[in-house]
PDB file of N, CA and C in Angstrom:
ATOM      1  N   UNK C  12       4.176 -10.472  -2.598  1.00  0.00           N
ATOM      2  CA  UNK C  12       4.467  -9.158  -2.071  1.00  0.00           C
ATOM      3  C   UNK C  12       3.366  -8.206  -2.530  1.00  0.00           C
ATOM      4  N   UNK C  13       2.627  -7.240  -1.937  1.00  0.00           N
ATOM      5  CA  UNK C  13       1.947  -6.618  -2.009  1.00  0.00           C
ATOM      6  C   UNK C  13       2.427  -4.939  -1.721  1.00  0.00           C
ATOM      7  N   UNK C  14       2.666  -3.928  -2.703  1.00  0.00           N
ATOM      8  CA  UNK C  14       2.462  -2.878  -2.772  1.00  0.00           C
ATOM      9  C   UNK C  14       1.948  -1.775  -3.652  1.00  0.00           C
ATOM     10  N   UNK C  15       1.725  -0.426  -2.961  1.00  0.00           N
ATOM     11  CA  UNK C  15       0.515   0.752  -3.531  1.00  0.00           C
ATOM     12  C   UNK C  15       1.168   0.966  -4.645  1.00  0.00           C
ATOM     13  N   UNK C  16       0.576   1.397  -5.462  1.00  0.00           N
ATOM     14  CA  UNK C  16       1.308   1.454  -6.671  1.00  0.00           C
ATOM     15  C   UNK C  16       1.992   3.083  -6.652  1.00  0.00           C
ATOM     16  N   UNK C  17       1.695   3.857  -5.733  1.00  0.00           N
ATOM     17  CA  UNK C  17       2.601   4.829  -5.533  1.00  0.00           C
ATOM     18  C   UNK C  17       4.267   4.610  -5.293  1.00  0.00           C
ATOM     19  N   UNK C  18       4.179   3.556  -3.990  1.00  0.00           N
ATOM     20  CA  UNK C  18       5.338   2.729  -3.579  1.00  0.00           C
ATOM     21  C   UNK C  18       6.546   2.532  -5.095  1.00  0.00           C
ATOM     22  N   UNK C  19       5.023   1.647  -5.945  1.00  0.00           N
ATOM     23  CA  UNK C  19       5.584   0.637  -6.529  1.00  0.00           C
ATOM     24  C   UNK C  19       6.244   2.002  -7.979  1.00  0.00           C
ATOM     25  N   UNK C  20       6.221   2.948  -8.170  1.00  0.00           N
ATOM     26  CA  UNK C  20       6.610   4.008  -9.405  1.00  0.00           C
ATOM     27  C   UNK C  20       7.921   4.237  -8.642  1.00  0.00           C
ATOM     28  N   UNK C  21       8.327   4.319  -7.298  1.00  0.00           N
ATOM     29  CA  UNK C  21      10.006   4.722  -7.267  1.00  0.00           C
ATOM     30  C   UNK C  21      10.799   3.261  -6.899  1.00  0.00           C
ATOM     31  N   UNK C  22      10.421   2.063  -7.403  1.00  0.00           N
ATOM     32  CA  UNK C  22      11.255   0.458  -7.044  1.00  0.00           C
ATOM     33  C   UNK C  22      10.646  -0.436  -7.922  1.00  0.00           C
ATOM     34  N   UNK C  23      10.260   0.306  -9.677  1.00  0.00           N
ATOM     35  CA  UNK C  23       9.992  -0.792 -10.190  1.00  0.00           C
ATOM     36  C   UNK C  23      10.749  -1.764 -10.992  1.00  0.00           C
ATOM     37  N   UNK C  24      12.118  -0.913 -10.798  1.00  0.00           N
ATOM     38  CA  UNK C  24      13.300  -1.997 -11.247  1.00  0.00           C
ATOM     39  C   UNK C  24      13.360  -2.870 -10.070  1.00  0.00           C
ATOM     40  N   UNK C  25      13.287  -3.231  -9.041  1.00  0.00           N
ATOM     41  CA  UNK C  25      13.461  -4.014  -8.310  1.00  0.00           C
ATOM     42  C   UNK C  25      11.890  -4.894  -8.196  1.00  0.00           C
ATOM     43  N   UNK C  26      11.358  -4.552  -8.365  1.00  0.00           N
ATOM     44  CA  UNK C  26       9.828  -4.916  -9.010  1.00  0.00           C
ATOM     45  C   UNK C  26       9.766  -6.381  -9.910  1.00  0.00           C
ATOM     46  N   UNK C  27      10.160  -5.561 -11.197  1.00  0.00           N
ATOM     47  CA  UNK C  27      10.581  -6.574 -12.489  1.00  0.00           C
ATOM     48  C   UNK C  27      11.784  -7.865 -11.948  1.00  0.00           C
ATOM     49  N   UNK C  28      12.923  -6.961 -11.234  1.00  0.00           N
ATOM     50  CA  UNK C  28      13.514  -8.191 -10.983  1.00  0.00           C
ATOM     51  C   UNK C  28      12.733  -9.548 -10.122  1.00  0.00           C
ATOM     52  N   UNK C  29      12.339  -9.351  -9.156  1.00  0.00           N
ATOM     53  CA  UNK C  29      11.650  -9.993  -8.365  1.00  0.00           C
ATOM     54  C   UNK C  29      10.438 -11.031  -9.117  1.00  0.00           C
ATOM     55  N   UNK C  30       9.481 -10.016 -10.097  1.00  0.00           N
ATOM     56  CA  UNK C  30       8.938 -10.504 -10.961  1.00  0.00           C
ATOM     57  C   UNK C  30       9.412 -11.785 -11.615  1.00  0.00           C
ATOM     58  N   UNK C  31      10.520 -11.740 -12.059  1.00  0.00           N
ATOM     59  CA  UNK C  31      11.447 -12.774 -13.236  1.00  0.00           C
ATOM     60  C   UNK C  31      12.295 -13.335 -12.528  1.00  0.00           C
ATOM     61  N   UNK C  32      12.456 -13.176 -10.381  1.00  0.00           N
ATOM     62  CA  UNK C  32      12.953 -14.504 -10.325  1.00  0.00           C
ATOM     63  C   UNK C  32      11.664 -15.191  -9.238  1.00  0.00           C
ATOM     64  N   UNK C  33      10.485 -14.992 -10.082  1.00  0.00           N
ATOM     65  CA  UNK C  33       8.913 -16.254 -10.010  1.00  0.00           C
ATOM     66  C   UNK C  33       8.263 -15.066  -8.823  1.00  0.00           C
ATOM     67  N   UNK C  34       8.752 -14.166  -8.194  1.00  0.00           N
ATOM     68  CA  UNK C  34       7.788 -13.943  -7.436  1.00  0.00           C
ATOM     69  C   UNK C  34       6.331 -12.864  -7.965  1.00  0.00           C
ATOM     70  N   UNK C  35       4.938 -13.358  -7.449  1.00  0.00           N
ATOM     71  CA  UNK C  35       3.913 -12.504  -7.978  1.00  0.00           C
ATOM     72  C   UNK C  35       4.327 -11.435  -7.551  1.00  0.00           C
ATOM     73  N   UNK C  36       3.829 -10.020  -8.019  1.00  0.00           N
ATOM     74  CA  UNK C  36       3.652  -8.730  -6.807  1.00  0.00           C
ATOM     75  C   UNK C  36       2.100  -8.152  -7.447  1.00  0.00           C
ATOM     76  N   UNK C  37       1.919  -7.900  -5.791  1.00  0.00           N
ATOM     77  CA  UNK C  37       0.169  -7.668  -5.924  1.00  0.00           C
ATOM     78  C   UNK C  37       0.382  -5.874  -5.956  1.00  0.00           C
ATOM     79  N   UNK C  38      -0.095  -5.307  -6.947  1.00  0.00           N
ATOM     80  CA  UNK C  38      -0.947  -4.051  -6.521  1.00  0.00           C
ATOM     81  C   UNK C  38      -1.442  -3.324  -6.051  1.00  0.00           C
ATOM     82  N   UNK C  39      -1.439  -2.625  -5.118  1.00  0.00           N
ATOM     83  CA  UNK C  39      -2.572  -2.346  -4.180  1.00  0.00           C
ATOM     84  C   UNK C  39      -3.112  -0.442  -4.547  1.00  0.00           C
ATOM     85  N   UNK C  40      -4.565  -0.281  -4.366  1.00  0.00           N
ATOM     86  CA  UNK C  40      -5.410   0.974  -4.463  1.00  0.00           C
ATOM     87  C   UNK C  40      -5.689   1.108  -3.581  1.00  0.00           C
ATOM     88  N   UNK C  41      -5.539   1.625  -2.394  1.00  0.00           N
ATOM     89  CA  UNK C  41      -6.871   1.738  -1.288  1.00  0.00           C
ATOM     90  C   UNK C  41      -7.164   0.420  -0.750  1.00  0.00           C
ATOM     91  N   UNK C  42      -6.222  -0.502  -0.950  1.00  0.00           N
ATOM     92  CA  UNK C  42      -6.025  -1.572   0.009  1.00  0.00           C
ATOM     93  C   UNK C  42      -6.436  -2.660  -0.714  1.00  0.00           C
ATOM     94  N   UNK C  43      -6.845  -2.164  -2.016  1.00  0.00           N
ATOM     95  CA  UNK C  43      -7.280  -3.323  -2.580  1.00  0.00           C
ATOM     96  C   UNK C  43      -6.418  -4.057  -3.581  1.00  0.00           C
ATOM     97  N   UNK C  44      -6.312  -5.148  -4.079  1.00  0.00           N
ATOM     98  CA  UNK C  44      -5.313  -5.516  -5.320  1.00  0.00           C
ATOM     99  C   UNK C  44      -5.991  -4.874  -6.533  1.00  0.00           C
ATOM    100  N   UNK C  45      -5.213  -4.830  -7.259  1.00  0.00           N
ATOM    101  CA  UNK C  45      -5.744  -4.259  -8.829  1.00  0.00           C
ATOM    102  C   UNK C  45      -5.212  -4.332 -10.031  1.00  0.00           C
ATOM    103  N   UNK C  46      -4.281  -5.360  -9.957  1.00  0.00           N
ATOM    104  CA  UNK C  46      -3.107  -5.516 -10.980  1.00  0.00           C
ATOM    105  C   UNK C  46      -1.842  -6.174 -10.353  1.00  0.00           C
ATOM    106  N   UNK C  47      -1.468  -7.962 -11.278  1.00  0.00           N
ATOM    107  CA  UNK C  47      -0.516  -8.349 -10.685  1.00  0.00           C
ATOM    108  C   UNK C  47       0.567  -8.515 -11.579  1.00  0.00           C
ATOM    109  N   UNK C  48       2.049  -8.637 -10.771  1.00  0.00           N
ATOM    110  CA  UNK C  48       2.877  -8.514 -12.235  1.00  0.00           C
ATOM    111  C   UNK C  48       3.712  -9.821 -11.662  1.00  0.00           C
ATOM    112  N   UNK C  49       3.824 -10.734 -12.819  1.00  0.00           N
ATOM    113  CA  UNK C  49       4.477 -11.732 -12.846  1.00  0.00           C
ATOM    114  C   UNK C  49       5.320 -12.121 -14.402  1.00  0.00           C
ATOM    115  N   UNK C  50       6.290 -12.780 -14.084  1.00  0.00           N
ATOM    116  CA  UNK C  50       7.254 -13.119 -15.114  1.00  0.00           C
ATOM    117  C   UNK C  50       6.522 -13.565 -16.471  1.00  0.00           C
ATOM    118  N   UNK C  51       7.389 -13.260 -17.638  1.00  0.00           N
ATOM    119  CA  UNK C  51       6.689 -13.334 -18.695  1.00  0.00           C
ATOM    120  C   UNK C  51       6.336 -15.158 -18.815  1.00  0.00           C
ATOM    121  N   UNK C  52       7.594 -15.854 -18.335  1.00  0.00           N
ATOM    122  CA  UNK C  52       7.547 -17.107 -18.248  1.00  0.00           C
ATOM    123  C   UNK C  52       6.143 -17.418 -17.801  1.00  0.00           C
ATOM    124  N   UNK C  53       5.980 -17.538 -16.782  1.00  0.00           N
ATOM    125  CA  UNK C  53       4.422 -17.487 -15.571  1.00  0.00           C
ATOM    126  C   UNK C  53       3.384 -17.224 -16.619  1.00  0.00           C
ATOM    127  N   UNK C  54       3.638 -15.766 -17.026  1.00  0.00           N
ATOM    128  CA  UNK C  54       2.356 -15.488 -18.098  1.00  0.00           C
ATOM    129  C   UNK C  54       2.149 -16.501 -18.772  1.00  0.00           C
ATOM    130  N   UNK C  55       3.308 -16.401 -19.740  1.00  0.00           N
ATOM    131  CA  UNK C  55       3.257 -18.099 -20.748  1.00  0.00           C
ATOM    132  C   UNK C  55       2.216 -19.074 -20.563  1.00  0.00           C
ATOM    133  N   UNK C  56       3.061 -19.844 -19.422  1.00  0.00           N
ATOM    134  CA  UNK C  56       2.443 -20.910 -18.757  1.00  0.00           C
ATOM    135  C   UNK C  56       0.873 -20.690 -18.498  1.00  0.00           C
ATOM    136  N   UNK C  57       0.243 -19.727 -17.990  1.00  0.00           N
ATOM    137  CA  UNK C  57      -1.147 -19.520 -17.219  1.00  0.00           C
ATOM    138  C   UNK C  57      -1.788 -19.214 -18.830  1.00  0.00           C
ATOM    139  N   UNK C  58      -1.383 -18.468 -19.670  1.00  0.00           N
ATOM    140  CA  UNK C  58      -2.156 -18.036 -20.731  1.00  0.00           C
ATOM    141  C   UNK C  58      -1.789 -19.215 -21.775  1.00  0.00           C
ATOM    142  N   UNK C  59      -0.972 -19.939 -22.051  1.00  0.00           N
ATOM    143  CA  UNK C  59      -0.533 -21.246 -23.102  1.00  0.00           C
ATOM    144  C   UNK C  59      -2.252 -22.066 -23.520  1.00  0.00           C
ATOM    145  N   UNK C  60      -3.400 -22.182 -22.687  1.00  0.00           N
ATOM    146  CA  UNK C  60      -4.064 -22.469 -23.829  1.00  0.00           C
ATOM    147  C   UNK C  60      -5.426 -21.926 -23.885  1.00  0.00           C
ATOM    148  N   UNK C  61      -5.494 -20.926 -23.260  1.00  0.00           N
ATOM    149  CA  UNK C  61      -6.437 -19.801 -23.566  1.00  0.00           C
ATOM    150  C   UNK C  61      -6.265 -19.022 -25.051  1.00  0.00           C
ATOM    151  N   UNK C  62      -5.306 -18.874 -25.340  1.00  0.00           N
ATOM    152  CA  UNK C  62      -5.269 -18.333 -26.509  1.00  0.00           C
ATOM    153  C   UNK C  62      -4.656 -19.105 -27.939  1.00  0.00           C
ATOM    154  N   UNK C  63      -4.993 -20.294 -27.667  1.00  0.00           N
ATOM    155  CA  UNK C  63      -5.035 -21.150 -28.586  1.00  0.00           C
ATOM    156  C   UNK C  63      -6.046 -20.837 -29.327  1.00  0.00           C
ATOM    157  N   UNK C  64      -5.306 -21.138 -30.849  1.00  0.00           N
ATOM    158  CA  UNK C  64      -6.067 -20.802 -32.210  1.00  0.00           C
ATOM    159  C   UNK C  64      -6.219 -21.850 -33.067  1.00  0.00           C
TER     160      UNK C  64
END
């Protein structure tokens, strides 16, 4: 799902939910993406061994 982040400041409880059941949501500036928000789970997973110490 893709929305402006104007959009996205009055539905970001419905945002987060969506987020945490797996779906990405894209960002958008001026049409462009610029920030995506996905479940902390997801994060986990994608960041698990990049930040291995």
């Amino acid at each position: 799902m893709k929305v402006t982040t104007t959009e996205a400041r009055n539905i970001l409880p419905e945002l987060v939910k969506r987020a945490e059941g797996g779906e990405a949501i894209e960002f958008t500036t001026y049409g462009q993406v610029k920030a995506v928000l996905i479940s902390h789970e997801r994060y986990e997973r994608l960041t698990r061994d990049l930040f291995k110490e």
